[in-house]
Amino acid sequence: MEPYRIKVVEPIPVTTRVQREQALRRVHYNLFGLRADEVTIDLLTDSGTGALSAAQWAAGMAGDESYAGSRSFYHFQEVVRDLTSYPCILPVHQGRAAERILFSALLTPGQITVSNTHFDTTRANVELSGCQAVDLPCPEAQDLDSSEPFKGNVDLYRLEEALHRPDASRIALVIMTLTNNGGAGQPVSMDNLARAATLCRKHGVPLFLDAARFAENAWLVTQHEPAYRDMSPRQVAEQAFRLADGCLMSAKKDGIAHIGGFLGLRDRALAERCELLLIATEGFPTYGGLAGRDLDMIAQGLTEVTDPRYLQSRAEAAHHLARLTRDAGISIIEPPGLHALYLNAGRLLSHIAAHRFPGHALACQLYLEGGIRSVELGSLYLGQEDENGAPVTTAPYELVRLALPRRTYGPGHLNHVGEVLAAAVKSKERIPGYRLVEQPSLLRHFRCKLEPVPS
Ligand code: F0G
């Protein structure tokens, strides 16, 4: 059971099917356009959507809003140093700001970053620095149905090969994303991380963690990596941070905060360069774009998030929803992670071609059937068409992500999601594909307009 009880509640909107049909038409079938008031269960993201604890709200009240030298900062710094071992801690308003600052300070155009999988903002920030982001996911990740426990690993063979190639001097950085969000939320084993760290050290390349979900990764390590079975998630997390030269952190995930993040660094000279960019673009180094109360809330969240009882109940929620999904007849990327389930919409809606966006079609149907908001991760997100709408590139898989906000939805909500999934499967032959009618030149999935194309 969940290791907490509920003190504050928030009503959730209930809408009729007719209202949802109208809402979908109004937003041109783009779920990012919906008002939150039109969504009953919002599984769009687990980022910044968690419920704070009483202790976090109390910590917020005690926050010190001094511009320079805030008491909240020194507390935050102590907590983060203790967890990560990095001497230099720079607060930022969210994870992508840490990415922008680190890459601006560290990368020069033409260089390469290598990762198990770059998250999309990480990739975008690498590319904005004039560099190339190379993903080397492990081969096991390609089998969506296998229940191998560490499908988030980096391919060590290809990493070593890359570090030996003639252009290896262009590799500026290796980034391990824990858990691997771009790779279906699959975890990275400590063995894989330690071997990647050894390779990086041997070749003089810094290793960074994208630690947004470090506690969930550590929990899965204690469950599936025999050498770590007797360790606490906190001990595993501490070890993971100690294998790297620094970290990028979005505290909106495993900080259980609504906003915030930080950059952790061992290299003091690099930290000084980052600090200048921080002052110019985020704020003075003792607040970094956050309020003092945010720093205290994050510090408290970081101490709560490695509680094994909390992590276990989160894993059980994900497994419960995974069972409901399989029972409804929908395959997911196995095994289920903790922060999200990834539905295989391409397999379910095989009558819809990739350039008619089966993932998007399923996401719209889940909204129509029961007010559930999810996000497509398929050809709408990753593909491209020519001016006549014919596919130029399509995504390798047509997926829908159901993200699980932390401490927010209980078993009753998940059962509702299960019923809606079953209803969508019942009508699957009648689910239409979609055609783009308008798209911006960049990051089209956020703002594009679509219309249904009856199959
Ligand atoms: N790294 C990872 C692995 C992420 O999942 C995210 C955000 C970021 C970096 C960027 O952090 O949002 O604080 O700027 N992921 C969210 C998601 C948006 O829905 O998966 P941010």
Coordinates of C-alpha atoms and ligand atoms in Angstrom, one line a residue, residues 45-47 94-96 99 119 121-122 177 181 210 212-213 250 252-253 401, ligand 1:
T45 CA 3.9 13.6 -17.9
D46 CA 5.4 12.7 -14.6
S47 CA 7.3 16.0 -14.6
Q94 CA 14.6 23.0 -14.6
G95 CA 16.6 20.3 -16.2
R96 CA 16.9 21.8 -19.7
E99 CA 21.7 21.2 -20.2
F119 CA 16.2 12.9 -23.9
T121 CA 15.7 18.5 -24.8
T122 CA 19.2 17.1 -24.2
T177 CA 20.2 8.8 -18.7
N181 CA 13.2 8.0 -20.7
D210 CA 21.1 12.7 -16.6
A212 CA 16.1 13.0 -13.5
R213 CA 14.9 9.5 -12.3
S250 CA 15.5 17.9 -13.4
K252 CA 10.5 17.9 -11.4
K253 CA 10.8 14.1 -11.5
R401 CA 3.2 7.0 -23.1
Ligands
F0G1 N1 16.1 14.6 -19.0 C1 15.2 13.7 -18.9 C2 15.5 12.2 -18.8 C3 13.8 14.1 -18.9 O1 12.8 13.1 -18.9 C4 13.5 15.5 -19.0 C5 12.1 15.9 -19.0 C6 14.6 16.4 -19.0 C7 15.9 15.9 -19.0 C8 14.3 17.9 -19.0 O2 14.0 18.3 -17.8 O3 11.6 19.2 -18.1 O4 13.0 19.8 -16.1 O5 13.6 20.7 -18.4 N2 11.1 15.2 -19.2 C9 9.7 15.5 -19.2 C10 8.9 14.3 -19.7 C11 9.4 16.8 -19.9 O6 7.7 14.5 -19.8 O7 9.4 13.2 -19.8 P1 13.0 19.6 -17.6

